[in-house]
PDB file of N, CA and C in Angstrom:
ATOM      1  N   ASN A 129      -2.099-136.941  -1.060  1.00 50.00           N
ATOM      2  CA  ASN A 129      -2.629-137.997  -1.886  1.00 50.00           C
ATOM      3  C   ASN A 129      -1.501-138.669  -2.638  1.00 50.00           C
ATOM      4  N   ASN A 130      -1.765-139.834  -3.192  1.00 54.00           N
ATOM      5  CA  ASN A 130      -0.725-140.619  -3.805  1.00 54.00           C
ATOM      6  C   ASN A 130      -1.319-141.365  -4.988  1.00 54.00           C
ATOM      7  N   TYR A 131      -0.746-141.177  -6.186  1.00 56.00           N
ATOM      8  CA  TYR A 131      -1.200-141.902  -7.367  1.00 56.00           C
ATOM      9  C   TYR A 131      -0.470-143.234  -7.440  1.00 56.00           C
ATOM     10  N   ASN A 132      -1.176-144.314  -7.701  1.00 56.00           N
ATOM     11  CA  ASN A 132      -0.568-145.617  -7.838  1.00 56.00           C
ATOM     12  C   ASN A 132      -1.151-146.323  -9.042  1.00 56.00           C
ATOM     13  N   TYR A 133      -0.273-146.910  -9.847  1.00 56.00           N
ATOM     14  CA  TYR A 133      -0.682-147.593 -11.064  1.00 56.00           C
ATOM     15  C   TYR A 133      -1.334-148.915 -10.696  1.00 56.00           C
ATOM     16  N   ASN A 134      -2.559-149.146 -11.147  1.00 56.00           N
ATOM     17  CA  ASN A 134      -3.311-150.333 -10.772  1.00 56.00           C
ATOM     18  C   ASN A 134      -4.032-150.884 -12.000  1.00 56.00           C
ATOM     19  N   ASN A 135      -3.470-151.925 -12.600  1.00 61.00           N
ATOM     20  CA  ASN A 135      -4.076-152.567 -13.775  1.00 61.00           C
ATOM     21  C   ASN A 135      -4.374-151.577 -14.897  1.00 61.00           C
ATOM     22  N   GLY A 136      -3.427-150.703 -15.201  1.00 63.00           N
ATOM     23  CA  GLY A 136      -3.627-149.745 -16.275  1.00 63.00           C
ATOM     24  C   GLY A 136      -4.369-148.496 -15.858  1.00 63.00           C
ATOM     25  N   ASN A 137      -4.829-148.423 -14.636  1.00 75.00           N
ATOM     26  CA  ASN A 137      -5.534-147.253 -14.112  1.00 75.00           C
ATOM     27  C   ASN A 137      -4.778-146.711 -12.913  1.00 75.00           C
ATOM     28  N   TYR A 138      -4.872-145.425 -12.735  1.00 84.00           N
ATOM     29  CA  TYR A 138      -4.265-144.830 -11.555  1.00 84.00           C
ATOM     30  C   TYR A 138      -5.276-144.828 -10.417  1.00 84.00           C
ATOM     31  N   GLN A 139      -4.823-145.277  -9.262  1.00 88.00           N
ATOM     32  CA  GLN A 139      -5.642-145.243  -8.044  1.00 88.00           C
ATOM     33  C   GLN A 139      -5.076-144.156  -7.158  1.00 88.00           C
ATOM     34  N   MET A 140      -5.897-143.232  -6.730  1.00 93.00           N
ATOM     35  CA  MET A 140      -5.454-142.167  -5.851  1.00 93.00           C
ATOM     36  C   MET A 140      -5.808-142.545  -4.418  1.00 93.00           C
ATOM     37  N   TYR A 141      -4.844-142.352  -3.515  1.00 95.00           N
ATOM     38  CA  TYR A 141      -5.072-142.595  -2.090  1.00 95.00           C
ATOM     39  C   TYR A 141      -4.899-141.288  -1.328  1.00 95.00           C
ATOM     40  N   TYR A 142      -5.588-141.188  -0.229  1.00 96.00           N
ATOM     41  CA  TYR A 142      -5.568-139.987   0.604  1.00 96.00           C
ATOM     42  C   TYR A 142      -5.212-140.374   2.031  1.00 96.00           C
ATOM     43  N   LEU A 143      -4.415-139.556   2.670  1.00 95.00           N
ATOM     44  CA  LEU A 143      -4.073-139.748   4.064  1.00 95.00           C
ATOM     45  C   LEU A 143      -4.863-138.742   4.873  1.00 95.00           C
ATOM     46  N   GLY A 144      -5.555-139.208   5.882  1.00 95.00           N
ATOM     47  CA  GLY A 144      -6.364-138.308   6.693  1.00 95.00           C
ATOM     48  C   GLY A 144      -6.634-138.884   8.066  1.00 95.00           C
ATOM     49  N   ALA A 145      -7.328-138.126   8.849  1.00 94.00           N
ATOM     50  CA  ALA A 145      -7.667-138.547  10.208  1.00 94.00           C
ATOM     51  C   ALA A 145      -9.092-139.067  10.255  1.00 94.00           C
ATOM     52  N   TYR A 146      -9.327-139.983  11.182  1.00 94.00           N
ATOM     53  CA  TYR A 146     -10.681-140.478  11.421  1.00 94.00           C
ATOM     54  C   TYR A 146     -10.866-140.693  12.911  1.00 94.00           C
ATOM     55  N   CYS A 147     -12.089-140.601  13.354  1.00 92.00           N
ATOM     56  CA  CYS A 147     -12.400-140.706  14.780  1.00 92.00           C
ATOM     57  C   CYS A 147     -13.047-142.042  15.107  1.00 92.00           C
ATOM     58  N   THR A 148     -12.704-142.561  16.268  1.00 90.00           N
ATOM     59  CA  THR A 148     -13.367-143.732  16.829  1.00 90.00           C
ATOM     60  C   THR A 148     -13.687-143.397  18.286  1.00 90.00           C
ATOM     61  N   SER A 149     -14.336-144.305  18.965  1.00 87.00           N
ATOM     62  CA  SER A 149     -14.644-144.071  20.374  1.00 87.00           C
ATOM     63  C   SER A 149     -13.379-144.075  21.233  1.00 87.00           C
ATOM     64  N   SER A 150     -12.273-144.598  20.696  1.00 88.00           N
ATOM     65  CA  SER A 150     -11.038-144.648  21.476  1.00 88.00           C
ATOM     66  C   SER A 150     -10.012-143.586  21.062  1.00 88.00           C
ATOM     67  N   GLY A 151     -10.355-142.718  20.085  1.00 89.00           N
ATOM     68  CA  GLY A 151      -9.433-141.653  19.739  1.00 89.00           C
ATOM     69  C   GLY A 151      -9.459-141.257  18.281  1.00 89.00           C
ATOM     70  N   VAL A 152      -8.518-140.384  17.907  1.00 92.00           N
ATOM     71  CA  VAL A 152      -8.360-139.897  16.534  1.00 92.00           C
ATOM     72  C   VAL A 152      -7.123-140.572  15.956  1.00 92.00           C
ATOM     73  N   TYR A 153      -7.269-141.189  14.791  1.00 94.00           N
ATOM     74  CA  TYR A 153      -6.192-141.963  14.185  1.00 94.00           C
ATOM     75  C   TYR A 153      -5.926-141.497  12.760  1.00 94.00           C
ATOM     76  N   ALA A 154      -4.736-141.819  12.244  1.00 95.00           N
ATOM     77  CA  ALA A 154      -4.384-141.559  10.848  1.00 95.00           C
ATOM     78  C   ALA A 154      -4.759-142.790  10.040  1.00 95.00           C
ATOM     79  N   GLY A 155      -5.261-142.546   8.825  1.00 96.00           N
ATOM     80  CA  GLY A 155      -5.638-143.662   7.976  1.00 96.00           C
ATOM     81  C   GLY A 155      -5.469-143.333   6.509  1.00 96.00           C
ATOM     82  N   VAL A 156      -5.563-144.359   5.667  1.00 97.00           N
ATOM     83  CA  VAL A 156      -5.473-144.211   4.221  1.00 97.00           C
ATOM     84  C   VAL A 156      -6.860-144.449   3.652  1.00 97.00           C
ATOM     85  N   PHE A 157      -7.262-143.581   2.720  1.00 97.00           N
ATOM     86  CA  PHE A 157      -8.609-143.632   2.170  1.00 97.00           C
ATOM     87  C   PHE A 157      -8.568-143.609   0.649  1.00 97.00           C
ATOM     88  N   THR A 158      -9.651-144.070   0.044  1.00 96.00           N
ATOM     89  CA  THR A 158      -9.741-144.062  -1.419  1.00 96.00           C
ATOM     90  C   THR A 158     -10.544-142.890  -1.946  1.00 96.00           C
ATOM     91  N   ASP A 159     -11.092-142.080  -1.053  1.00 95.00           N
ATOM     92  CA  ASP A 159     -11.852-140.902  -1.478  1.00 95.00           C
ATOM     93  C   ASP A 159     -11.322-139.655  -0.785  1.00 95.00           C
ATOM     94  N   SER A 160     -11.512-138.513  -1.416  1.00 94.00           N
ATOM     95  CA  SER A 160     -10.953-137.262  -0.901  1.00 94.00           C
ATOM     96  C   SER A 160     -11.629-136.760   0.364  1.00 94.00           C
ATOM     97  N   THR A 161     -12.788-137.298   0.709  1.00 94.00           N
ATOM     98  CA  THR A 161     -13.452-136.895   1.944  1.00 94.00           C
ATOM     99  C   THR A 161     -13.078-137.807   3.108  1.00 94.00           C
ATOM    100  N   CYS A 162     -12.189-138.759   2.848  1.00 94.00           N
ATOM    101  CA  CYS A 162     -11.668-139.674   3.875  1.00 94.00           C
ATOM    102  C   CYS A 162     -12.773-140.432   4.600  1.00 94.00           C
ATOM    103  N   THR A 163     -13.700-141.001   3.831  1.00 94.00           N
ATOM    104  CA  THR A 163     -14.764-141.808   4.423  1.00 94.00           C
ATOM    105  C   THR A 163     -14.668-143.284   4.035  1.00 94.00           C
ATOM    106  N   LYS A 164     -13.917-143.595   2.963  1.00 96.00           N
ATOM    107  CA  LYS A 164     -13.790-144.986   2.498  1.00 96.00           C
ATOM    108  C   LYS A 164     -12.352-145.452   2.715  1.00 96.00           C
ATOM    109  N   HIS A 165     -12.174-146.312   3.709  1.00 96.00           N
ATOM    110  CA  HIS A 165     -10.842-146.809   4.038  1.00 96.00           C
ATOM    111  C   HIS A 165     -10.261-147.630   2.892  1.00 96.00           C
ATOM    112  N   ALA A 166      -8.971-147.434   2.641  1.00 97.00           N
ATOM    113  CA  ALA A 166      -8.252-148.245   1.660  1.00 97.00           C
ATOM    114  C   ALA A 166      -8.008-149.625   2.276  1.00 97.00           C
ATOM    115  N   PRO A 167      -7.736-150.618   1.441  1.00 96.00           N
ATOM    116  CA  PRO A 167      -7.467-151.951   1.984  1.00 96.00           C
ATOM    117  C   PRO A 167      -6.300-151.946   2.970  1.00 96.00           C
ATOM    118  N   SER A 168      -6.356-152.811   3.932  1.00 94.00           N
ATOM    119  CA  SER A 168      -5.290-152.940   4.922  1.00 94.00           C
ATOM    120  C   SER A 168      -3.949-153.180   4.231  1.00 94.00           C
ATOM    121  N   GLY A 169      -2.912-152.503   4.679  1.00 95.00           N
ATOM    122  CA  GLY A 169      -1.580-152.662   4.116  1.00 95.00           C
ATOM    123  C   GLY A 169      -1.270-151.738   2.960  1.00 95.00           C
ATOM    124  N   THR A 170      -2.226-150.893   2.542  1.00 95.00           N
ATOM    125  CA  THR A 170      -2.002-149.991   1.410  1.00 95.00           C
ATOM    126  C   THR A 170      -0.870-149.015   1.696  1.00 95.00           C
ATOM    127  N   TYR A 171      -0.868-148.394   2.848  1.00 95.00           N
ATOM    128  CA  TYR A 171       0.174-147.413   3.176  1.00 95.00           C
ATOM    129  C   TYR A 171       1.548-148.074   3.152  1.00 95.00           C
ATOM    130  N   GLU A 172       1.673-149.229   3.783  1.00 96.00           N
ATOM    131  CA  GLU A 172       2.938-149.938   3.841  1.00 96.00           C
ATOM    132  C   GLU A 172       3.415-150.343   2.444  1.00 96.00           C
ATOM    133  N   LYS A 173       2.494-150.741   1.600  1.00 94.00           N
ATOM    134  CA  LYS A 173       2.831-151.192   0.250  1.00 94.00           C
ATOM    135  C   LYS A 173       3.517-150.101  -0.559  1.00 94.00           C
ATOM    136  N   TYR A 174       3.075-148.873  -0.412  1.00 92.00           N
ATOM    137  CA  TYR A 174       3.597-147.775  -1.222  1.00 92.00           C
ATOM    138  C   TYR A 174       4.580-146.874  -0.480  1.00 92.00           C
ATOM    139  N   ASN A 175       4.917-147.213   0.747  1.00 93.00           N
ATOM    140  CA  ASN A 175       5.811-146.373   1.547  1.00 93.00           C
ATOM    141  C   ASN A 175       6.923-147.190   2.194  1.00 93.00           C
ATOM    142  N   TYR A 176       7.544-148.061   1.402  1.00 92.00           N
ATOM    143  CA  TYR A 176       8.728-148.810   1.821  1.00 92.00           C
ATOM    144  C   TYR A 176       8.530-149.600   3.112  1.00 92.00           C
ATOM    145  N   GLY A 177       7.340-150.058   3.368  1.00 92.00           N
ATOM    146  CA  GLY A 177       7.066-150.866   4.549  1.00 92.00           C
ATOM    147  C   GLY A 177       6.801-150.082   5.817  1.00 92.00           C
ATOM    148  N   TYR A 178       6.934-148.758   5.751  1.00 94.00           N
ATOM    149  CA  TYR A 178       6.647-147.950   6.939  1.00 94.00           C
ATOM    150  C   TYR A 178       5.153-147.967   7.229  1.00 94.00           C
ATOM    151  N   SER A 179       4.816-147.931   8.513  1.00 94.00           N
ATOM    152  CA  SER A 179       3.417-147.960   8.931  1.00 94.00           C
ATOM    153  C   SER A 179       2.974-146.617   9.484  1.00 94.00           C
ATOM    154  N   LEU A 180       1.686-146.393   9.441  1.00 94.00           N
ATOM    155  CA  LEU A 180       1.111-145.232  10.110  1.00 94.00           C
ATOM    156  C   LEU A 180       1.116-145.485  11.611  1.00 94.00           C
ATOM    157  N   PRO A 181       1.076-144.441  12.421  1.00 92.00           N
ATOM    158  CA  PRO A 181       1.014-144.646  13.874  1.00 92.00           C
ATOM    159  C   PRO A 181      -0.216-145.455  14.254  1.00 92.00           C
ATOM    160  N   THR A 182      -0.052-146.342  15.204  1.00 92.00           N
ATOM    161  CA  THR A 182      -1.180-147.147  15.674  1.00 92.00           C
ATOM    162  C   THR A 182      -1.788-146.569  16.942  1.00 92.00           C
ATOM    163  N   ARG A 183      -1.117-145.596  17.538  1.00 92.00           N
ATOM    164  CA  ARG A 183      -1.652-144.929  18.718  1.00 92.00           C
ATOM    165  C   ARG A 183      -2.452-143.705  18.283  1.00 92.00           C
ATOM    166  N   PRO A 184      -3.373-143.242  19.118  1.00 91.00           N
ATOM    167  CA  PRO A 184      -4.156-142.048  18.772  1.00 91.00           C
ATOM    168  C   PRO A 184      -3.260-140.841  18.519  1.00 91.00           C
ATOM    169  N   LEU A 185      -3.680-139.982  17.598  1.00 90.00           N
ATOM    170  CA  LEU A 185      -2.915-138.777  17.269  1.00 90.00           C
ATOM    171  C   LEU A 185      -3.061-137.696  18.325  1.00 90.00           C
ATOM    172  N   VAL A 186      -4.138-137.744  19.076  1.00 84.00           N
ATOM    173  CA  VAL A 186      -4.439-136.735  20.085  1.00 84.00           C
ATOM    174  C   VAL A 186      -4.520-137.423  21.436  1.00 84.00           C
ATOM    175  N   SER A 187      -3.873-136.849  22.422  1.00 77.00           N
ATOM    176  CA  SER A 187      -3.887-137.409  23.757  1.00 77.00           C
ATOM    177  C   SER A 187      -5.252-137.200  24.413  1.00 77.00           C
ATOM    178  N   SER A 188      -5.669-138.176  25.168  1.00 73.00           N
ATOM    179  CA  SER A 188      -6.944-138.043  25.875  1.00 73.00           C
ATOM    180  C   SER A 188      -6.734-137.579  27.312  1.00 73.00           C
ATOM    181  N   SER A 189      -5.467-137.411  27.715  1.00 73.00           N
ATOM    182  CA  SER A 189      -5.209-136.952  29.075  1.00 73.00           C
ATOM    183  C   SER A 189      -5.239-135.425  29.124  1.00 73.00           C
ATOM    184  N   CYS A 190      -5.583-134.896  30.277  1.00 71.00           N
ATOM    185  CA  CYS A 190      -5.691-133.445  30.456  1.00 71.00           C
ATOM    186  C   CYS A 190      -4.409-132.891  31.059  1.00 71.00           C
ATOM    187  N   MET A 191      -4.155-131.612  30.780  1.00 65.00           N
ATOM    188  CA  MET A 191      -3.000-130.924  31.332  1.00 65.00           C
ATOM    189  C   MET A 191      -3.499-129.619  31.943  1.00 65.00           C
ATOM    190  N   SER A 192      -2.969-129.272  33.069  1.00 68.00           N
ATOM    191  CA  SER A 192      -3.358-128.059  33.757  1.00 68.00           C
ATOM    192  C   SER A 192      -3.035-126.821  32.925  1.00 68.00           C
ATOM    193  N   CYS A 193      -3.975-125.879  32.857  1.00 71.00           N
ATOM    194  CA  CYS A 193      -3.724-124.625  32.135  1.00 71.00           C
ATOM    195  C   CYS A 193      -2.588-123.846  32.771  1.00 71.00           C
ATOM    196  N   SER A 194      -2.465-123.891  34.087  1.00 62.00           N
ATOM    197  CA  SER A 194      -1.401-123.148  34.762  1.00 62.00           C
ATOM    198  C   SER A 194      -0.037-123.723  34.411  1.00 62.00           C
ATOM    199  N   ALA A 195       0.059-125.023  34.186  1.00 56.00           N
ATOM    200  CA  ALA A 195       1.333-125.618  33.788  1.00 56.00           C
ATOM    201  C   ALA A 195       1.710-125.159  32.394  1.00 56.00           C
ATOM    202  N   TYR A 196       0.734-124.985  31.532  1.00 57.00           N
ATOM    203  CA  TYR A 196       0.990-124.563  30.160  1.00 57.00           C
ATOM    204  C   TYR A 196       1.385-123.094  30.089  1.00 57.00           C
ATOM    205  N   ASN A 197       0.753-122.242  30.891  1.00 55.00           N
ATOM    206  CA  ASN A 197       0.972-120.803  30.821  1.00 55.00           C
ATOM    207  C   ASN A 197       2.026-120.282  31.783  1.00 55.00           C
ATOM    208  N   ASN A 198       2.730-121.138  32.486  1.00 52.00           N
ATOM    209  CA  ASN A 198       3.667-120.711  33.499  1.00 52.00           C
ATOM    210  C   ASN A 198       4.788-119.856  32.919  1.00 52.00           C
ATOM    211  N   ASN A 199       5.506-120.327  31.922  1.00 54.00           N
ATOM    212  CA  ASN A 199       6.569-119.567  31.253  1.00 54.00           C
ATOM    213  C   ASN A 199       7.563-118.978  32.256  1.00 54.00           C
ATOM    214  N   ASN A 200       7.783-119.676  33.357  1.00 56.00           N
ATOM    215  CA  ASN A 200       8.716-119.248  34.407  1.00 56.00           C
ATOM    216  C   ASN A 200       8.435-117.835  34.925  1.00 56.00           C
ATOM    217  N   GLY A 201       7.202-117.408  34.871  1.00 55.00           N
ATOM    218  CA  GLY A 201       6.829-116.096  35.374  1.00 55.00           C
ATOM    219  C   GLY A 201       7.350-114.951  34.522  1.00 55.00           C
ATOM    220  N   ASN A 202       7.853-115.213  33.337  1.00 57.00           N
ATOM    221  CA  ASN A 202       8.454-114.180  32.509  1.00 57.00           C
ATOM    222  C   ASN A 202       7.564-113.907  31.297  1.00 57.00           C
ATOM    223  N   ASN A 203       6.472-113.208  31.531  1.00 56.00           N
ATOM    224  CA  ASN A 203       5.598-112.880  30.402  1.00 56.00           C
ATOM    225  C   ASN A 203       5.622-111.379  30.107  1.00 56.00           C
ATOM    226  N   ASN A 204       6.566-110.661  30.695  1.00 56.00           N
ATOM    227  CA  ASN A 204       6.765-109.237  30.404  1.00 56.00           C
ATOM    228  C   ASN A 204       5.483-108.440  30.617  1.00 56.00           C
ATOM    229  N   GLY A 205       4.794-108.740  31.686  1.00 56.00           N
ATOM    230  CA  GLY A 205       3.568-108.012  31.999  1.00 56.00           C
ATOM    231  C   GLY A 205       2.486-108.192  30.941  1.00 56.00           C
ATOM    232  N   GLY A 206       2.512-109.301  30.226  1.00 57.00           N
ATOM    233  CA  GLY A 206       1.519-109.543  29.183  1.00 57.00           C
ATOM    234  C   GLY A 206       1.879-108.894  27.858  1.00 57.00           C
ATOM    235  N   ASN A 207       2.987-108.143  27.811  1.00 59.00           N
ATOM    236  CA  ASN A 207       3.412-107.484  26.577  1.00 59.00           C
ATOM    237  C   ASN A 207       4.633-108.220  26.039  1.00 59.00           C
ATOM    238  N   ASN A 208       4.413-109.087  25.089  1.00 58.00           N
ATOM    239  CA  ASN A 208       5.500-109.889  24.534  1.00 58.00           C
ATOM    240  C   ASN A 208       6.087-109.286  23.271  1.00 58.00           C
ATOM    241  N   ASN A 209       5.811-108.014  23.005  1.00 58.00           N
ATOM    242  CA  ASN A 209       6.359-107.289  21.860  1.00 58.00           C
ATOM    243  C   ASN A 209       6.053-108.020  20.549  1.00 58.00           C
ATOM    244  N   ASN A 210       4.806-108.454  20.383  1.00 58.00           N
ATOM    245  CA  ASN A 210       4.413-109.182  19.206  1.00 58.00           C
ATOM    246  C   ASN A 210       4.355-108.319  17.945  1.00 58.00           C
ATOM    247  N   ASN A 211       4.537-106.982  18.106  1.00 57.00           N
ATOM    248  CA  ASN A 211       4.510-106.128  16.923  1.00 57.00           C
ATOM    249  C   ASN A 211       5.898-105.984  16.298  1.00 57.00           C
ATOM    250  N   ASN A 212       6.896-106.697  16.851  1.00 56.00           N
ATOM    251  CA  ASN A 212       8.248-106.706  16.323  1.00 56.00           C
ATOM    252  C   ASN A 212       8.813-105.290  16.123  1.00 56.00           C
ATOM    253  N   ASN A 213       8.498-104.425  17.071  1.00 56.00           N
ATOM    254  CA  ASN A 213       8.966-103.029  17.041  1.00 56.00           C
ATOM    255  C   ASN A 213       8.494-102.278  15.790  1.00 56.00           C
ATOM    256  N   ASN A 214       7.408-102.711  15.213  1.00 58.00           N
ATOM    257  CA  ASN A 214       6.849-102.049  14.015  1.00 58.00           C
ATOM    258  C   ASN A 214       5.799-101.062  14.504  1.00 58.00           C
ATOM    259  N   ASN A 215       6.119 -99.800  14.476  1.00 57.00           N
ATOM    260  CA  ASN A 215       5.213 -98.772  14.983  1.00 57.00           C
ATOM    261  C   ASN A 215       4.383 -98.134  13.897  1.00 57.00           C
ATOM    262  N   ASN A 216       4.230 -98.779  12.744  1.00 53.00           N
ATOM    263  CA  ASN A 216       3.438 -98.220  11.634  1.00 53.00           C
ATOM    264  C   ASN A 216       1.978 -98.416  11.872  1.00 53.00           C
TER     265      ASN A 216
END
């Protein structure tokens, strides 16, 4: 969230995600539940002209599970020593 001085009052803004039919996007809101969009240009105004991403935050394309879990065949028989040698 971000406090901004506005005519003698502080205005709090919130950065959050919102969904549309074309994807999940980042946005600036005036409420903590991220349901009321702040006016256009609010983020840029208070962040040195930088903009939020205009592309979706989450890809809509699929990736094969086997491509993700391949790990070059080196999974140590499923035992990756996640206990960090702690035998307690």
